[in-house]
């Protein structure tokens, strides 16, 4: 039986491993600054820009493109780009681009929902972190938007975080601005279903890549491969992207560097879900761990050690992390 299917498996491997372009410039996903915090979620990256660039080209009626990257380990380094790299970095095989007409107000509602992926920043936080419930969803709900520039201010509560929202040409996006939003229809269904941020709303469809190019050839994956081979002629230059940014971490720069070294050296980890599947579900906060003198430090250590033995497992993890921080922040 295996020998019967081997020619097909060989052909599939050949298709997956075929080179479609050469990447120059910079890697499309920077290395994680802090272990356990996927860089693709906390800064704008070239990998999302590549998929959005291809989407704009093949869905030219759109003036804004939204999509997500589901792979925490997204990676595309300078060198050969193979077909399998596209599938690895954009994991929703059926994702197409459908263009919907809406207003700037409705776009901002959607963007605010997306920004709810993050926890609010509190004084003393030295890391950005993710909402545990949103982090545990099957597909990422941290969507990235192209055709606009914006800041996500995490000092503000969910629903009030999108600031400085402008079109790519610098024109402010107003409530009545005409938006032609390209995104996959599965996500739109999630937004408009019962309980969704755009519950019950219907938006006119202006264009659909699957209707235009076919169910298989109209997917974001295949359109990106086509874009790299036909439009970029097998050559693509990666550039640093700054279309959006997070804001909210203020002060504690020295402490942030200490925490970063502790995590990256493996001495401690960022907070994770109980089963360990989802990392960075809580920010690391140092405000109450910077003490005035050695007496206060020793008292804080003694108090945590006394709780450690009888504490439940999740609390033990927190106490151990705090003990490491107390030593490092109060030498």
PDB file of C-alpha atoms in Angstrom:
ATOM      1  CA  UNK A   1       0.000   0.000   0.000  1.00  0.00           C
ATOM      2  CA  UNK A   2       2.821   2.396   0.892  1.00  0.00           C
ATOM      3  CA  UNK A   3       4.469   1.817  -2.463  1.00  0.00           C
ATOM      4  CA  UNK A   4       1.166   2.649  -4.161  1.00  0.00           C
ATOM      5  CA  UNK A   5       1.017   6.087  -2.556  1.00  0.00           C
ATOM      6  CA  UNK A   6       4.731   6.851  -2.626  1.00  0.00           C
ATOM      7  CA  UNK A   7       4.641   8.668  -6.024  1.00  0.00           C
ATOM      8  CA  UNK A   8       1.925  10.989  -4.680  1.00  0.00           C
ATOM      9  CA  UNK A   9       3.827  11.616  -1.450  1.00  0.00           C
ATOM     10  CA  UNK A  10       6.946  12.356  -3.466  1.00  0.00           C
ATOM     11  CA  UNK A  11       5.056  14.823  -5.637  1.00  0.00           C
ATOM     12  CA  UNK A  12       3.597  16.558  -2.579  1.00  0.00           C
ATOM     13  CA  UNK A  13       7.054  16.857  -1.023  1.00  0.00           C
ATOM     14  CA  UNK A  14       8.428  18.294  -4.241  1.00  0.00           C
ATOM     15  CA  UNK A  15       5.618  20.855  -4.413  1.00  0.00           C
ATOM     16  CA  UNK A  16       6.102  21.867  -0.769  1.00  0.00           C
ATOM     17  CA  UNK A  17       9.877  22.187  -1.145  1.00  0.00           C
ATOM     18  CA  UNK A  18       9.900  24.109  -4.415  1.00  0.00           C
ATOM     19  CA  UNK A  19      11.560  27.509  -4.207  1.00  0.00           C
ATOM     20  CA  UNK A  20       9.246  30.368  -5.092  1.00  0.00           C
ATOM     21  CA  UNK A  21      11.446  33.359  -4.275  1.00  0.00           C
ATOM     22  CA  UNK A  22      14.625  34.634  -2.676  1.00  0.00           C
ATOM     23  CA  UNK A  23      14.289  36.913   0.342  1.00  0.00           C
ATOM     24  CA  UNK A  24      16.796  39.747   0.787  1.00  0.00           C
ATOM     25  CA  UNK A  25      16.963  42.636   3.253  1.00  0.00           C
ATOM     26  CA  UNK A  26      15.857  41.585   6.732  1.00  0.00           C
ATOM     27  CA  UNK A  27      14.173  38.507   8.179  1.00  0.00           C
ATOM     28  CA  UNK A  28      10.383  38.840   7.986  1.00  0.00           C
ATOM     29  CA  UNK A  29       9.965  37.966  11.677  1.00  0.00           C
ATOM     30  CA  UNK A  30      12.432  39.380  14.221  1.00  0.00           C
ATOM     31  CA  UNK A  31      13.676  37.029  16.918  1.00  0.00           C
ATOM     32  CA  UNK A  32      11.649  37.038  20.118  1.00  0.00           C
ATOM     33  CA  UNK A  33      13.009  39.790  22.349  1.00  0.00           C
ATOM     34  CA  UNK A  34      11.799  37.837  25.389  1.00  0.00           C
ATOM     35  CA  UNK A  35      11.528  34.041  25.385  1.00  0.00           C
ATOM     36  CA  UNK A  36       7.884  32.948  25.513  1.00  0.00           C
ATOM     37  CA  UNK A  37       6.509  36.208  24.100  1.00  0.00           C
ATOM     38  CA  UNK A  38       6.011  35.697  20.338  1.00  0.00           C
ATOM     39  CA  UNK A  39       7.417  38.753  18.578  1.00  0.00           C
ATOM     40  CA  UNK A  40       4.856  38.318  15.802  1.00  0.00           C
ATOM     41  CA  UNK A  41       2.153  39.324  18.315  1.00  0.00           C
ATOM     42  CA  UNK A  42       3.809  42.362  19.900  1.00  0.00           C
ATOM     43  CA  UNK A  43       5.268  44.245  16.936  1.00  0.00           C
ATOM     44  CA  UNK A  44       4.540  44.795  13.269  1.00  0.00           C
ATOM     45  CA  UNK A  45       6.372  42.269  11.102  1.00  0.00           C
ATOM     46  CA  UNK A  46       7.272  41.691   7.497  1.00  0.00           C
ATOM     47  CA  UNK A  47       5.454  38.350   7.438  1.00  0.00           C
ATOM     48  CA  UNK A  48       2.044  39.966   7.923  1.00  0.00           C
ATOM     49  CA  UNK A  49       3.073  42.697   5.479  1.00  0.00           C
ATOM     50  CA  UNK A  50       3.858  40.094   2.789  1.00  0.00           C
ATOM     51  CA  UNK A  51       0.427  38.458   3.034  1.00  0.00           C
ATOM     52  CA  UNK A  52      -1.267  41.866   3.121  1.00  0.00           C
ATOM     53  CA  UNK A  53       0.744  43.137   0.144  1.00  0.00           C
ATOM     54  CA  UNK A  54      -0.356  40.155  -1.938  1.00  0.00           C
ATOM     55  CA  UNK A  55      -3.937  40.606  -0.733  1.00  0.00           C
ATOM     56  CA  UNK A  56      -4.012  44.251  -1.797  1.00  0.00           C
ATOM     57  CA  UNK A  57      -2.701  43.298  -5.234  1.00  0.00           C
ATOM     58  CA  UNK A  58      -5.285  40.592  -5.907  1.00  0.00           C
ATOM     59  CA  UNK A  59      -8.159  42.359  -4.131  1.00  0.00           C
ATOM     60  CA  UNK A  60      -7.587  45.881  -5.478  1.00  0.00           C
ATOM     61  CA  UNK A  61     -10.958  47.207  -4.285  1.00  0.00           C
ATOM     62  CA  UNK A  62      -9.743  47.014  -0.673  1.00  0.00           C
ATOM     63  CA  UNK A  63      -8.266  50.043   1.068  1.00  0.00           C
ATOM     64  CA  UNK A  64      -7.665  48.155   4.337  1.00  0.00           C
ATOM     65  CA  UNK A  65      -6.578  44.523   4.777  1.00  0.00           C
ATOM     66  CA  UNK A  66      -6.959  42.574   8.040  1.00  0.00           C
ATOM     67  CA  UNK A  67      -5.523  39.148   8.809  1.00  0.00           C
ATOM     68  CA  UNK A  68      -3.983  37.147  11.627  1.00  0.00           C
ATOM     69  CA  UNK A  69      -0.886  34.985  12.021  1.00  0.00           C
ATOM     70  CA  UNK A  70      -1.787  31.792  13.887  1.00  0.00           C
ATOM     71  CA  UNK A  71       1.742  30.480  14.293  1.00  0.00           C
ATOM     72  CA  UNK A  72       3.518  31.720  17.445  1.00  0.00           C
ATOM     73  CA  UNK A  73       6.749  30.465  15.885  1.00  0.00           C
ATOM     74  CA  UNK A  74       6.317  32.306  12.588  1.00  0.00           C
ATOM     75  CA  UNK A  75       9.675  32.502  10.833  1.00  0.00           C
ATOM     76  CA  UNK A  76      10.974  33.462   7.400  1.00  0.00           C
ATOM     77  CA  UNK A  77      14.650  34.327   7.253  1.00  0.00           C
ATOM     78  CA  UNK A  78      16.692  35.888   4.476  1.00  0.00           C
ATOM     79  CA  UNK A  79      17.387  33.277   1.807  1.00  0.00           C
ATOM     80  CA  UNK A  80      15.178  30.799   0.001  1.00  0.00           C
ATOM     81  CA  UNK A  81      11.377  31.077   0.311  1.00  0.00           C
ATOM     82  CA  UNK A  82       9.730  27.716  -0.316  1.00  0.00           C
ATOM     83  CA  UNK A  83       6.058  26.967  -0.818  1.00  0.00           C
ATOM     84  CA  UNK A  84       5.925  25.223   2.559  1.00  0.00           C
ATOM     85  CA  UNK A  85       7.112  28.442   4.250  1.00  0.00           C
ATOM     86  CA  UNK A  86       3.938  30.187   3.115  1.00  0.00           C
ATOM     87  CA  UNK A  87       1.742  27.430   4.564  1.00  0.00           C
ATOM     88  CA  UNK A  88       3.802  27.333   7.767  1.00  0.00           C
ATOM     89  CA  UNK A  89       3.374  31.047   8.402  1.00  0.00           C
ATOM     90  CA  UNK A  90      -0.257  31.386   7.278  1.00  0.00           C
ATOM     91  CA  UNK A  91      -1.899  28.287   8.681  1.00  0.00           C
ATOM     92  CA  UNK A  92      -5.546  28.799   7.725  1.00  0.00           C
ATOM     93  CA  UNK A  93      -5.630  26.806   4.477  1.00  0.00           C
ATOM     94  CA  UNK A  94      -9.043  28.092   3.399  1.00  0.00           C
ATOM     95  CA  UNK A  95      -8.440  31.763   4.135  1.00  0.00           C
ATOM     96  CA  UNK A  96      -9.494  34.013   1.258  1.00  0.00           C
ATOM     97  CA  UNK A  97      -9.938  37.778   0.946  1.00  0.00           C
ATOM     98  CA  UNK A  98     -13.481  39.092   0.755  1.00  0.00           C
ATOM     99  CA  UNK A  99     -13.863  42.872   0.525  1.00  0.00           C
ATOM    100  CA  UNK A 100     -16.664  44.415   2.604  1.00  0.00           C
ATOM    101  CA  UNK A 101     -17.900  47.998   2.600  1.00  0.00           C
ATOM    102  CA  UNK A 102     -18.181  49.568   6.051  1.00  0.00           C
ATOM    103  CA  UNK A 103     -17.516  52.832   7.868  1.00  0.00           C
ATOM    104  CA  UNK A 104     -14.530  54.026   9.840  1.00  0.00           C
ATOM    105  CA  UNK A 105     -16.593  53.645  13.000  1.00  0.00           C
ATOM    106  CA  UNK A 106     -17.247  49.970  12.263  1.00  0.00           C
ATOM    107  CA  UNK A 107     -13.599  49.357  11.386  1.00  0.00           C
ATOM    108  CA  UNK A 108     -12.566  50.878  14.714  1.00  0.00           C
ATOM    109  CA  UNK A 109     -15.047  48.643  16.563  1.00  0.00           C
ATOM    110  CA  UNK A 110     -13.391  45.636  14.938  1.00  0.00           C
ATOM    111  CA  UNK A 111      -9.909  46.939  15.744  1.00  0.00           C
ATOM    112  CA  UNK A 112     -10.869  47.521  19.386  1.00  0.00           C
ATOM    113  CA  UNK A 113     -12.116  43.942  19.592  1.00  0.00           C
ATOM    114  CA  UNK A 114      -8.794  42.743  18.192  1.00  0.00           C
ATOM    115  CA  UNK A 115      -6.841  44.892  20.674  1.00  0.00           C
ATOM    116  CA  UNK A 116      -8.717  43.070  23.448  1.00  0.00           C
ATOM    117  CA  UNK A 117      -6.246  40.241  22.809  1.00  0.00           C
ATOM    118  CA  UNK A 118      -3.914  42.053  25.222  1.00  0.00           C
ATOM    119  CA  UNK A 119      -4.125  42.562  28.957  1.00  0.00           C
ATOM    120  CA  UNK A 120      -4.162  46.133  30.233  1.00  0.00           C
ATOM    121  CA  UNK A 121      -0.829  47.447  31.480  1.00  0.00           C
ATOM    122  CA  UNK A 122      -0.560  48.263  35.188  1.00  0.00           C
ATOM    123  CA  UNK A 123       2.077  50.431  36.913  1.00  0.00           C
ATOM    124  CA  UNK A 124       5.150  48.274  37.419  1.00  0.00           C
ATOM    125  CA  UNK A 125       4.530  45.961  34.465  1.00  0.00           C
ATOM    126  CA  UNK A 126       7.678  45.297  32.455  1.00  0.00           C
ATOM    127  CA  UNK A 127       6.182  42.957  29.824  1.00  0.00           C
ATOM    128  CA  UNK A 128       3.132  43.094  27.575  1.00  0.00           C
ATOM    129  CA  UNK A 129       0.859  40.068  27.959  1.00  0.00           C
ATOM    130  CA  UNK A 130      -2.184  38.377  26.442  1.00  0.00           C
ATOM    131  CA  UNK A 131      -5.738  37.882  27.668  1.00  0.00           C
ATOM    132  CA  UNK A 132      -5.830  34.218  28.832  1.00  0.00           C
ATOM    133  CA  UNK A 133      -9.220  33.477  27.250  1.00  0.00           C
ATOM    134  CA  UNK A 134      -8.288  35.003  23.892  1.00  0.00           C
ATOM    135  CA  UNK A 135      -4.872  33.340  24.000  1.00  0.00           C
ATOM    136  CA  UNK A 136      -6.519  29.907  24.277  1.00  0.00           C
ATOM    137  CA  UNK A 137      -8.706  30.231  21.164  1.00  0.00           C
ATOM    138  CA  UNK A 138      -8.095  27.789  18.286  1.00  0.00           C
ATOM    139  CA  UNK A 139      -7.123  30.555  15.873  1.00  0.00           C
ATOM    140  CA  UNK A 140      -5.365  33.758  16.881  1.00  0.00           C
ATOM    141  CA  UNK A 141      -7.757  36.668  17.427  1.00  0.00           C
ATOM    142  CA  UNK A 142      -4.958  39.234  17.354  1.00  0.00           C
ATOM    143  CA  UNK A 143      -5.606  40.695  13.899  1.00  0.00           C
ATOM    144  CA  UNK A 144      -3.212  43.007  12.047  1.00  0.00           C
ATOM    145  CA  UNK A 145      -4.395  45.850   9.815  1.00  0.00           C
ATOM    146  CA  UNK A 146      -2.697  47.247   6.694  1.00  0.00           C
ATOM    147  CA  UNK A 147      -3.678  50.377   4.794  1.00  0.00           C
ATOM    148  CA  UNK A 148      -3.823  52.184   8.127  1.00  0.00           C
ATOM    149  CA  UNK A 149      -1.401  53.144  10.893  1.00  0.00           C
ATOM    150  CA  UNK A 150      -2.342  53.033  14.558  1.00  0.00           C
ATOM    151  CA  UNK A 151      -1.230  52.654  18.167  1.00  0.00           C
ATOM    152  CA  UNK A 152      -2.681  50.224  20.716  1.00  0.00           C
ATOM    153  CA  UNK A 153      -2.569  52.050  24.066  1.00  0.00           C
ATOM    154  CA  UNK A 154      -2.622  49.332  26.708  1.00  0.00           C
ATOM    155  CA  UNK A 155      -2.952  51.780  29.593  1.00  0.00           C
ATOM    156  CA  UNK A 156      -6.582  52.046  28.493  1.00  0.00           C
ATOM    157  CA  UNK A 157      -9.336  49.470  29.078  1.00  0.00           C
ATOM    158  CA  UNK A 158     -10.445  47.106  26.324  1.00  0.00           C
ATOM    159  CA  UNK A 159     -12.647  48.973  23.861  1.00  0.00           C
ATOM    160  CA  UNK A 160     -10.762  52.268  24.202  1.00  0.00           C
ATOM    161  CA  UNK A 161      -7.252  51.413  23.028  1.00  0.00           C
ATOM    162  CA  UNK A 162      -6.948  52.333  19.337  1.00  0.00           C
ATOM    163  CA  UNK A 163      -5.335  55.757  18.972  1.00  0.00           C
ATOM    164  CA  UNK A 164      -3.799  57.745  16.125  1.00  0.00           C
ATOM    165  CA  UNK A 165      -5.806  55.803  13.531  1.00  0.00           C
ATOM    166  CA  UNK A 166      -4.900  57.098  10.070  1.00  0.00           C
ATOM    167  CA  UNK A 167      -4.923  55.888   6.501  1.00  0.00           C
ATOM    168  CA  UNK A 168      -1.510  55.052   5.044  1.00  0.00           C
ATOM    169  CA  UNK A 169      -1.335  58.542   3.480  1.00  0.00           C
ATOM    170  CA  UNK A 170      -1.693  60.166   6.915  1.00  0.00           C
ATOM    171  CA  UNK A 171      -5.366  61.149   6.597  1.00  0.00           C
ATOM    172  CA  UNK A 172      -7.258  60.520   9.862  1.00  0.00           C
ATOM    173  CA  UNK A 173      -9.829  57.721   9.768  1.00  0.00           C
ATOM    174  CA  UNK A 174     -13.141  59.268  10.822  1.00  0.00           C
ATOM    175  CA  UNK A 175     -16.377  57.577  11.872  1.00  0.00           C
ATOM    176  CA  UNK A 176     -17.888  58.249   8.435  1.00  0.00           C
ATOM    177  CA  UNK A 177     -14.790  57.342   6.378  1.00  0.00           C
ATOM    178  CA  UNK A 178     -15.481  54.818   3.622  1.00  0.00           C
ATOM    179  CA  UNK A 179     -13.703  51.564   4.394  1.00  0.00           C
ATOM    180  CA  UNK A 180     -13.380  48.728   1.913  1.00  0.00           C
ATOM    181  CA  UNK A 181     -12.077  46.049   4.212  1.00  0.00           C
ATOM    182  CA  UNK A 182     -10.419  42.919   2.826  1.00  0.00           C
ATOM    183  CA  UNK A 183     -10.476  39.978   5.246  1.00  0.00           C
ATOM    184  CA  UNK A 184     -11.453  36.329   5.296  1.00  0.00           C
ATOM    185  CA  UNK A 185     -15.152  35.561   5.519  1.00  0.00           C
ATOM    186  CA  UNK A 186     -14.654  33.134   8.420  1.00  0.00           C
ATOM    187  CA  UNK A 187     -13.454  35.997  10.623  1.00  0.00           C
ATOM    188  CA  UNK A 188     -16.318  38.225   9.463  1.00  0.00           C
ATOM    189  CA  UNK A 189     -18.737  35.477  10.469  1.00  0.00           C
ATOM    190  CA  UNK A 190     -17.147  35.426  13.928  1.00  0.00           C
ATOM    191  CA  UNK A 191     -17.559  39.195  14.275  1.00  0.00           C
ATOM    192  CA  UNK A 192     -21.205  39.299  13.162  1.00  0.00           C
ATOM    193  CA  UNK A 193     -22.506  36.206  14.978  1.00  0.00           C
ATOM    194  CA  UNK A 194     -24.486  36.412  18.221  1.00  0.00           C
ATOM    195  CA  UNK A 195     -22.221  37.955  20.837  1.00  0.00           C
ATOM    196  CA  UNK A 196     -19.756  39.261  18.225  1.00  0.00           C
ATOM    197  CA  UNK A 197     -18.557  42.854  18.234  1.00  0.00           C
ATOM    198  CA  UNK A 198     -20.516  43.500  14.990  1.00  0.00           C
ATOM    199  CA  UNK A 199     -23.425  41.226  15.921  1.00  0.00           C
ATOM    200  CA  UNK A 200     -26.250  41.118  13.394  1.00  0.00           C
ATOM    201  CA  UNK A 201     -24.691  43.580  10.946  1.00  0.00           C
ATOM    202  CA  UNK A 202     -24.450  42.882   7.238  1.00  0.00           C
ATOM    203  CA  UNK A 203     -21.861  44.509   5.030  1.00  0.00           C
ATOM    204  CA  UNK A 204     -22.052  44.720   1.215  1.00  0.00           C
ATOM    205  CA  UNK A 205     -19.550  42.413  -0.491  1.00  0.00           C
ATOM    206  CA  UNK A 206     -17.508  44.208  -3.150  1.00  0.00           C
ATOM    207  CA  UNK A 207     -15.087  41.446  -4.131  1.00  0.00           C
ATOM    208  CA  UNK A 208     -14.157  37.863  -3.279  1.00  0.00           C
ATOM    209  CA  UNK A 209     -10.840  36.309  -4.311  1.00  0.00           C
ATOM    210  CA  UNK A 210     -12.303  32.784  -4.392  1.00  0.00           C
ATOM    211  CA  UNK A 211     -15.095  33.928  -6.723  1.00  0.00           C
ATOM    212  CA  UNK A 212     -12.556  35.768  -8.880  1.00  0.00           C
ATOM    213  CA  UNK A 213      -9.686  33.273  -8.994  1.00  0.00           C
ATOM    214  CA  UNK A 214     -11.241  29.964  -7.894  1.00  0.00           C
ATOM    215  CA  UNK A 215     -11.682  28.205  -4.572  1.00  0.00           C
ATOM    216  CA  UNK A 216      -8.106  26.916  -4.465  1.00  0.00           C
ATOM    217  CA  UNK A 217      -6.231  29.641  -6.314  1.00  0.00           C
ATOM    218  CA  UNK A 218      -8.131  32.379  -4.472  1.00  0.00           C
ATOM    219  CA  UNK A 219      -6.708  31.564  -1.040  1.00  0.00           C
ATOM    220  CA  UNK A 220      -4.267  33.897   0.702  1.00  0.00           C
ATOM    221  CA  UNK A 221      -1.635  31.159   0.595  1.00  0.00           C
ATOM    222  CA  UNK A 222      -1.831  30.597  -3.151  1.00  0.00           C
ATOM    223  CA  UNK A 223      -2.229  34.283  -3.983  1.00  0.00           C
ATOM    224  CA  UNK A 224       0.937  35.022  -1.996  1.00  0.00           C
ATOM    225  CA  UNK A 225       2.849  32.331  -3.892  1.00  0.00           C
ATOM    226  CA  UNK A 226       1.527  33.740  -7.168  1.00  0.00           C
ATOM    227  CA  UNK A 227       2.460  37.273  -6.098  1.00  0.00           C
ATOM    228  CA  UNK A 228       6.036  36.284  -5.290  1.00  0.00           C
ATOM    229  CA  UNK A 229       6.534  34.346  -8.516  1.00  0.00           C
ATOM    230  CA  UNK A 230       4.658  36.522 -11.028  1.00  0.00           C
ATOM    231  CA  UNK A 231       4.741  40.065  -9.649  1.00  0.00           C
ATOM    232  CA  UNK A 232       8.003  40.015  -7.689  1.00  0.00           C
ATOM    233  CA  UNK A 233       9.720  37.730 -10.208  1.00  0.00           C
ATOM    234  CA  UNK A 234      11.079  35.525  -7.446  1.00  0.00           C
ATOM    235  CA  UNK A 235      12.751  38.380  -5.531  1.00  0.00           C
ATOM    236  CA  UNK A 236      11.370  39.933  -2.349  1.00  0.00           C
ATOM    237  CA  UNK A 237      12.997  42.460  -0.032  1.00  0.00           C
ATOM    238  CA  UNK A 238      12.151  42.320   3.660  1.00  0.00           C
ATOM    239  CA  UNK A 239      11.969  45.664   5.463  1.00  0.00           C
ATOM    240  CA  UNK A 240      11.365  46.664   9.096  1.00  0.00           C
ATOM    241  CA  UNK A 241       7.660  47.477   9.517  1.00  0.00           C
ATOM    242  CA  UNK A 242       6.229  50.228  11.725  1.00  0.00           C
ATOM    243  CA  UNK A 243       2.572  50.490  10.727  1.00  0.00           C
ATOM    244  CA  UNK A 244       1.334  49.797  14.252  1.00  0.00           C
ATOM    245  CA  UNK A 245       2.792  49.608  17.736  1.00  0.00           C
ATOM    246  CA  UNK A 246       1.914  48.843  21.344  1.00  0.00           C
ATOM    247  CA  UNK A 247       2.300  51.508  24.028  1.00  0.00           C
ATOM    248  CA  UNK A 248       1.935  51.531  27.784  1.00  0.00           C
ATOM    249  CA  UNK A 249       5.129  50.251  29.386  1.00  0.00           C
ATOM    250  CA  UNK A 250       6.648  53.261  31.130  1.00  0.00           C
ATOM    251  CA  UNK A 251       9.603  53.475  33.487  1.00  0.00           C
ATOM    252  CA  UNK A 252      11.311  50.479  35.095  1.00  0.00           C
ATOM    253  CA  UNK A 253      13.716  50.221  32.142  1.00  0.00           C
ATOM    254  CA  UNK A 254      16.537  48.837  34.306  1.00  0.00           C
ATOM    255  CA  UNK A 255      14.214  46.276  35.868  1.00  0.00           C
ATOM    256  CA  UNK A 256      12.880  45.268  32.456  1.00  0.00           C
ATOM    257  CA  UNK A 257      16.413  44.449  31.314  1.00  0.00           C
ATOM    258  CA  UNK A 258      16.987  42.340  34.435  1.00  0.00           C
ATOM    259  CA  UNK A 259      13.719  40.457  33.871  1.00  0.00           C
ATOM    260  CA  UNK A 260      14.556  39.941  30.205  1.00  0.00           C
ATOM    261  CA  UNK A 261      17.942  38.421  31.093  1.00  0.00           C
ATOM    262  CA  UNK A 262      16.380  36.122  33.703  1.00  0.00           C
ATOM    263  CA  UNK A 263      13.842  34.803  31.201  1.00  0.00           C
ATOM    264  CA  UNK A 264      16.157  34.508  28.221  1.00  0.00           C
ATOM    265  CA  UNK A 265      18.769  32.680  30.308  1.00  0.00           C
ATOM    266  CA  UNK A 266      16.151  30.150  31.423  1.00  0.00           C
ATOM    267  CA  UNK A 267      16.214  31.121  35.099  1.00  0.00           C
ATOM    268  CA  UNK A 268      12.477  31.803  35.005  1.00  0.00           C
ATOM    269  CA  UNK A 269       9.579  31.748  32.547  1.00  0.00           C
ATOM    270  CA  UNK A 270       6.791  34.107  31.597  1.00  0.00           C
ATOM    271  CA  UNK A 271       3.441  33.121  33.155  1.00  0.00           C
ATOM    272  CA  UNK A 272       1.666  30.340  31.246  1.00  0.00           C
ATOM    273  CA  UNK A 273      -1.651  28.498  31.380  1.00  0.00           C
ATOM    274  CA  UNK A 274      -1.935  25.629  33.880  1.00  0.00           C
ATOM    275  CA  UNK A 275      -1.367  23.045  31.137  1.00  0.00           C
ATOM    276  CA  UNK A 276       1.613  24.989  29.754  1.00  0.00           C
ATOM    277  CA  UNK A 277       0.109  25.296  26.264  1.00  0.00           C
ATOM    278  CA  UNK A 278      -0.350  29.064  26.232  1.00  0.00           C
ATOM    279  CA  UNK A 279       2.464  31.370  27.281  1.00  0.00           C
ATOM    280  CA  UNK A 280       2.498  34.987  28.439  1.00  0.00           C
ATOM    281  CA  UNK A 281      -1.003  35.174  29.901  1.00  0.00           C
ATOM    282  CA  UNK A 282       0.021  37.650  32.603  1.00  0.00           C
ATOM    283  CA  UNK A 283       2.481  40.545  32.691  1.00  0.00           C
ATOM    284  CA  UNK A 284       5.483  40.441  34.985  1.00  0.00           C
ATOM    285  CA  UNK A 285       5.113  43.248  37.508  1.00  0.00           C
ATOM    286  CA  UNK A 286       8.008  44.471  39.639  1.00  0.00           C
ATOM    287  CA  UNK A 287       6.417  47.364  41.522  1.00  0.00           C
ATOM    288  CA  UNK A 288       6.069  45.565  44.874  1.00  0.00           C
ATOM    289  CA  UNK A 289       9.318  43.633  44.485  1.00  0.00           C
ATOM    290  CA  UNK A 290      11.718  46.598  44.571  1.00  0.00           C
ATOM    291  CA  UNK A 291      12.476  47.055  48.264  1.00  0.00           C
ATOM    292  CA  UNK A 292      14.161  49.793  50.295  1.00  0.00           C
ATOM    293  CA  UNK A 293      16.674  47.733  52.248  1.00  0.00           C
ATOM    294  CA  UNK A 294      17.952  44.249  53.009  1.00  0.00           C
ATOM    295  CA  UNK A 295      15.608  43.864  55.989  1.00  0.00           C
ATOM    296  CA  UNK A 296      12.575  44.368  53.771  1.00  0.00           C
ATOM    297  CA  UNK A 297      14.041  41.995  51.198  1.00  0.00           C
ATOM    298  CA  UNK A 298      14.685  39.270  53.771  1.00  0.00           C
ATOM    299  CA  UNK A 299      11.178  39.661  55.214  1.00  0.00           C
ATOM    300  CA  UNK A 300       9.620  39.365  51.752  1.00  0.00           C
ATOM    301  CA  UNK A 301      11.671  36.242  50.989  1.00  0.00           C
ATOM    302  CA  UNK A 302      10.833  34.633  54.345  1.00  0.00           C
ATOM    303  CA  UNK A 303       7.129  35.321  53.877  1.00  0.00           C
ATOM    304  CA  UNK A 304       7.088  33.679  50.447  1.00  0.00           C
ATOM    305  CA  UNK A 305       9.133  30.697  51.565  1.00  0.00           C
ATOM    306  CA  UNK A 306       6.667  30.057  54.388  1.00  0.00           C
ATOM    307  CA  UNK A 307       3.791  29.958  51.900  1.00  0.00           C
ATOM    308  CA  UNK A 308       5.588  27.854  49.337  1.00  0.00           C
ATOM    309  CA  UNK A 309       5.206  24.391  50.856  1.00  0.00           C
ATOM    310  CA  UNK A 310       1.414  24.467  51.305  1.00  0.00           C
ATOM    311  CA  UNK A 311       0.552  26.577  48.250  1.00  0.00           C
ATOM    312  CA  UNK A 312      -1.362  25.054  45.298  1.00  0.00           C
ATOM    313  CA  UNK A 313       0.738  24.347  42.206  1.00  0.00           C
ATOM    314  CA  UNK A 314      -0.172  27.499  40.258  1.00  0.00           C
ATOM    315  CA  UNK A 315       0.622  29.688  43.279  1.00  0.00           C
ATOM    316  CA  UNK A 316       3.917  27.855  43.790  1.00  0.00           C
ATOM    317  CA  UNK A 317       4.975  28.862  40.291  1.00  0.00           C
ATOM    318  CA  UNK A 318       4.221  32.507  41.068  1.00  0.00           C
ATOM    319  CA  UNK A 319       6.019  32.384  44.426  1.00  0.00           C
ATOM    320  CA  UNK A 320       9.123  30.811  42.881  1.00  0.00           C
ATOM    321  CA  UNK A 321       9.153  33.513  40.202  1.00  0.00           C
ATOM    322  CA  UNK A 322       8.842  36.236  42.844  1.00  0.00           C
ATOM    323  CA  UNK A 323      11.695  34.737  44.878  1.00  0.00           C
ATOM    324  CA  UNK A 324      13.950  34.866  41.827  1.00  0.00           C
ATOM    325  CA  UNK A 325      12.899  38.460  41.152  1.00  0.00           C
ATOM    326  CA  UNK A 326      13.413  39.559  44.760  1.00  0.00           C
ATOM    327  CA  UNK A 327      17.014  38.358  44.631  1.00  0.00           C
ATOM    328  CA  UNK A 328      17.723  39.856  41.206  1.00  0.00           C
ATOM    329  CA  UNK A 329      16.042  43.233  41.757  1.00  0.00           C
ATOM    330  CA  UNK A 330      17.497  43.801  45.222  1.00  0.00           C
ATOM    331  CA  UNK A 331      21.185  42.792  45.037  1.00  0.00           C
TER     332      UNK A 331
END
